Each structure stands twice: as C-alpha cells, then as structure tokens.
Coordinates of C-alpha atoms in Angstrom, one line a residue:
M78 CA 24.8 4.1 -15.9
N79 CA 24.9 6.8 -13.3
Q80 CA 24.9 6.1 -9.6
R81 CA 21.3 6.9 -8.9
V82 CA 20.0 4.7 -11.7
E83 CA 22.3 1.9 -10.5
I84 CA 20.9 2.1 -7.0
I85 CA 17.3 2.0 -8.3
E86 CA 18.0 -0.9 -10.6
Q87 CA 19.7 -2.9 -7.8
T88 CA 16.8 -2.2 -5.5
K89 CA 14.3 -3.3 -8.1
G90 CA 16.1 -6.6 -8.6
W91 CA 16.3 -7.2 -4.9
V92 CA 12.6 -6.5 -4.3
K93 CA 11.5 -8.5 -7.4
E94 CA 13.2 -11.5 -6.0
K95 CA 11.9 -10.9 -2.4
L96 CA 8.3 -10.8 -3.6
A97 CA 8.6 -13.3 -6.4
H98 CA 6.1 -15.8 -4.8
D99 CA 3.5 -13.4 -3.6
Y100 CA 0.0 -14.0 -4.8
S101 CA -1.9 -11.7 -2.4
G102 CA -1.8 -8.5 -4.5
H103 CA 1.5 -7.3 -2.9
D104 CA 3.6 -8.6 -5.8
W105 CA 6.1 -6.9 -8.1
D106 CA 3.4 -5.5 -10.3
H107 CA 2.0 -3.7 -7.3
I108 CA 5.4 -2.3 -6.5
Q109 CA 5.9 -1.0 -10.0
R110 CA 2.6 0.8 -10.0
V111 CA 3.3 2.4 -6.6
H112 CA 6.7 3.5 -7.9
R113 CA 5.1 5.1 -11.0
N114 CA 2.4 6.7 -8.9
A115 CA 5.0 8.2 -6.5
L116 CA 7.1 9.7 -9.4
L117 CA 3.9 11.1 -10.9
I118 CA 2.9 12.8 -7.6
A119 CA 6.5 14.0 -6.9
K120 CA 6.8 15.7 -10.3
D121 CA 7.7 19.3 -10.0
L122 CA 7.9 19.2 -6.2
E123 CA 11.1 20.0 -4.3
V124 CA 11.7 16.6 -2.7
D125 CA 14.3 13.9 -2.3
V126 CA 13.3 11.8 -5.3
L127 CA 15.8 9.0 -4.4
V128 CA 14.2 8.6 -0.9
I129 CA 10.8 8.5 -2.6
E130 CA 11.8 5.9 -5.1
L131 CA 13.6 3.7 -2.5
A132 CA 10.7 3.8 -0.1
A133 CA 8.1 3.1 -2.9
L134 CA 10.1 0.1 -4.1
L135 CA 10.8 -1.3 -0.6
H136 CA 7.5 -0.6 1.2
D137 CA 6.2 -4.1 1.1
A138 CA 9.5 -5.8 1.8
V139 CA 8.8 -5.2 5.5
D140 CA 5.0 -5.8 5.4
E141 CA 3.8 -7.9 8.4
K142 CA 1.2 -9.5 6.1
L143 CA 4.0 -11.0 4.1
F144 CA 6.8 -11.6 6.5
L145 CA 6.6 -13.4 9.9
D146 CA 9.8 -11.8 11.3
V147 CA 9.2 -8.1 10.5
E148 CA 12.2 -6.9 12.4
Q149 CA 14.5 -9.3 10.4
A150 CA 12.9 -7.9 7.2
Y151 CA 13.8 -4.4 8.4
R152 CA 17.4 -5.5 9.1
D153 CA 17.5 -6.9 5.5
V154 CA 16.3 -3.6 4.1
R155 CA 18.8 -1.7 6.1
A156 CA 21.6 -3.9 5.0
L157 CA 20.6 -3.3 1.4
L158 CA 20.5 0.5 1.9
E159 CA 23.8 0.6 3.6
Q160 CA 25.5 -0.9 0.5
F161 CA 24.5 2.2 -1.4
A162 CA 26.3 5.5 -1.6
I163 CA 23.5 7.4 0.1
T164 CA 23.6 9.4 3.4
T165 CA 22.7 8.0 6.8
E166 CA 19.9 10.6 6.8
Q167 CA 18.5 9.2 3.6
T168 CA 18.6 5.6 4.9
E169 CA 16.8 6.6 8.1
H170 CA 14.3 8.6 6.2
V171 CA 13.4 5.6 4.0
I172 CA 13.1 3.4 7.1
T173 CA 10.9 5.9 8.8
I174 CA 8.6 6.0 5.8
L175 CA 8.4 2.2 5.7
R176 CA 7.4 2.1 9.4
G177 CA 4.7 4.6 9.0
I178 CA 3.1 4.0 5.7
S179 CA 0.5 1.3 6.5
F180 CA -3.1 1.9 7.4
K181 CA -3.3 -0.5 10.3
G182 CA -7.0 0.2 11.1
G183 CA -6.4 3.9 10.8
Q184 CA -4.4 4.0 14.0
Q185 CA -1.0 5.0 12.6
P186 CA 0.4 8.4 13.5
P187 CA 0.7 10.6 10.4
L188 CA 4.0 10.7 8.4
K189 CA 5.8 14.0 8.8
T190 CA 7.7 14.6 5.6
M191 CA 6.5 15.3 2.0
E192 CA 8.5 12.3 0.8
G193 CA 6.5 10.1 3.2
H194 CA 3.2 11.8 2.2
I195 CA 4.0 11.1 -1.5
V196 CA 4.8 7.4 -1.0
Q197 CA 1.8 6.8 1.2
D198 CA -0.5 8.4 -1.4
A199 CA 1.1 6.4 -4.1
D200 CA 0.5 3.2 -2.2
R201 CA -3.1 4.2 -1.3
L202 CA -3.9 4.9 -4.9
D203 CA -3.1 1.3 -5.8
A204 CA -5.6 0.2 -3.1
I205 CA -8.5 1.9 -4.7
G206 CA -10.2 2.1 -8.1
A207 CA -10.4 -0.9 -10.5
I208 CA -7.0 -2.2 -9.4
G209 CA -8.0 -1.8 -5.8
V210 CA -11.1 -3.9 -6.4
A211 CA -9.0 -6.6 -8.0
R212 CA -6.4 -6.6 -5.3
T213 CA -9.0 -6.8 -2.5
F214 CA -10.5 -10.0 -3.9
T215 CA -7.1 -11.4 -4.7
Y216 CA -6.0 -10.8 -1.1
G217 CA -9.2 -12.2 0.3
G218 CA -9.0 -15.3 -1.8
S219 CA -5.4 -15.9 -0.8
K220 CA -6.5 -15.9 2.9
G221 CA -9.5 -18.1 2.3
H222 CA -12.1 -15.3 3.0
R223 CA -15.6 -15.4 1.7
M224 CA -16.5 -12.6 -0.8
Y225 CA -19.2 -11.3 1.5
D226 CA -21.1 -12.2 4.6
E227 CA -24.2 -10.1 5.2
E228 CA -24.4 -11.3 8.8
L229 CA -21.0 -9.8 9.6
A230 CA -20.9 -6.2 10.9
V231 CA -18.6 -3.6 9.4
R232 CA -15.8 -2.9 11.9
D233 CA -14.8 0.6 13.0
H234 CA -12.4 2.1 15.5
M235 CA -10.1 -0.9 15.5
T236 CA -6.7 -1.4 17.0
A237 CA -4.0 -2.5 14.5
E238 CA -4.3 -6.1 15.9
E239 CA -8.0 -6.2 15.6
Y240 CA -7.8 -4.8 12.0
R241 CA -5.4 -7.6 11.1
K242 CA -6.9 -10.6 13.0
N243 CA -10.7 -10.2 13.4
E244 CA -13.0 -11.7 10.8
S245 CA -13.9 -9.7 7.7
T246 CA -14.5 -10.1 4.0
P247 CA -13.4 -8.2 0.8
I248 CA -16.7 -6.3 0.7
H249 CA -16.3 -5.3 4.3
H250 CA -12.8 -4.1 3.5
F251 CA -14.2 -1.4 1.3
Y252 CA -16.1 0.1 4.2
E253 CA -13.4 -0.5 6.8
K254 CA -10.6 1.0 4.8
L255 CA -10.8 1.7 1.1
L256 CA -13.6 4.2 1.0
K257 CA -11.8 6.2 3.7
L258 CA -8.6 6.6 1.7
K259 CA -9.8 9.4 -0.6
D260 CA -10.1 11.8 2.3
L261 CA -6.8 10.6 3.8
M262 CA -4.7 11.6 0.9
N263 CA -1.9 13.9 1.8
T264 CA -1.1 15.7 -1.4
D265 CA -3.1 17.7 -3.9
K266 CA -2.2 15.3 -6.7
G267 CA -3.1 12.3 -4.6
R268 CA -6.5 13.8 -3.9
E269 CA -7.0 14.6 -7.6
L270 CA -6.1 11.1 -8.7
A271 CA -8.2 9.5 -5.9
E272 CA -11.5 11.1 -7.0
E273 CA -12.2 8.9 -10.1
R274 CA -11.0 5.7 -8.4
H275 CA -13.2 6.4 -5.4
A276 CA -16.2 6.9 -7.6
F277 CA -15.5 3.7 -9.4
M278 CA -15.5 1.7 -6.1
E279 CA -18.8 3.3 -5.1
Q280 CA -20.4 2.2 -8.4
F281 CA -18.9 -1.3 -8.1
L282 CA -20.3 -1.7 -4.6
Q283 CA -23.7 -0.5 -5.6
Q284 CA -23.8 -3.0 -8.5
F285 CA -22.3 -5.9 -6.4
L286 CA -24.9 -5.5 -3.6
K287 CA -27.7 -5.2 -6.2
E288 CA -26.6 -8.5 -7.8
W289 CA -26.0 -10.1 -4.4
N290 CA -29.6 -9.3 -3.4
G291 CA -31.1 -10.6 -6.7
L292 CA -32.1 -7.1 -7.8
A293 CA -30.1 -7.1 -11.1

C-alpha cells in the first residue's frame, strides 16, 4: 500500500468511527458520497488531490451541528493530520477548507482555492436532488421538526446564528438554502451536475405542496 492510499484509508477509518452514531444525514454514507463527488469534479484538473480527499472525508468531523465543542473537534482533526507525512501547507489548506465550507445562512466568505471550491461543490451536490430531499427530512426528523408549517414565513438574509437557531421546517429549508445551491456552485462540473438535481427538487416541491393542499 503506497503512502497516499494509507493516509486515505486511515482517515476513512477515523471518520467512520467519529460519525458512527449520526442519524441526521451527516453519516458515513454522506461522507463517502461527498468523497466520490469530489474526485469526480477534480478529474483532469491540476489540483492537490490529497488535500481534496482529506477535506472531503473530514468536513463533517468539525460540524457545529454534530459537535458541541467545535474547537476541540478541530484540534482532533489537526492531531490526525499531523500524524501523516504531509506538508504543513497541506494541513493548513485542509483546515482552511473545513472552516469555510458550510453555508451558514449564505454569510460565509467564499473559499479561495480550487481545492476548496471542489470540496464545497461536492458537499453541496449531496444536499440537493433525491438524496438532498431524503437528507433534509432525515435531519428535520432528528431535530423534532414538523415537515411543514404553512403559517411560518420563509427566512432570508439570516445571520449564521439565526440560520441555525430560528424556527424552520424541512420544506422551508429548500427555499432558505437548497434551491440556492445550483447558482452557488464554483466549478463547471459542479454546475453541470447540479442542474438535474435542482430540477428534481423543484418537481418534488410542486408535488408536495399539491398534495399538502389536497389538490392531488
């Protein structure tokens, strides 16, 4: 086994154990899909593929939705990376991507490297389409949210804290985040892959609201 493969396999094992008890849609299956998406987008591009793979695998190991002490989660990730035969620059690059990848109500400053753009697109692709629909309701159910509340307004121009803490529903989440992601893709491949998934969500919402209102 060459060194790069060994690093990736060790990281996979570490992340799989870290997220073993997640039932919110940020589980190991999600990580594997993001990893595959990232490699697909990165194909034929002149990028640091190891940084991309590590960031894709580790991106939810520091997610504030999953870990109460986020800074300790970052220290754990850094300790893992420092065990590997990678450069300090690669370690810092991975950490920078992890700190900037989340949506957070659309208030995050843009990532500045192609590696960051690729990982962010890969993660966003798994938030839309059929998988995105399933994950949205999985997450909402894990937090005790109602499917939909027609009396609740769709939120816009939120701070990161408002995005996380104010009341919402899975259906509202489509309008507050998921339907925006197609136009926020960074890469040509990400935009291409997002088109079909975005169209599926629009069709799903049309049918959902039709059924909700007793019209189908």
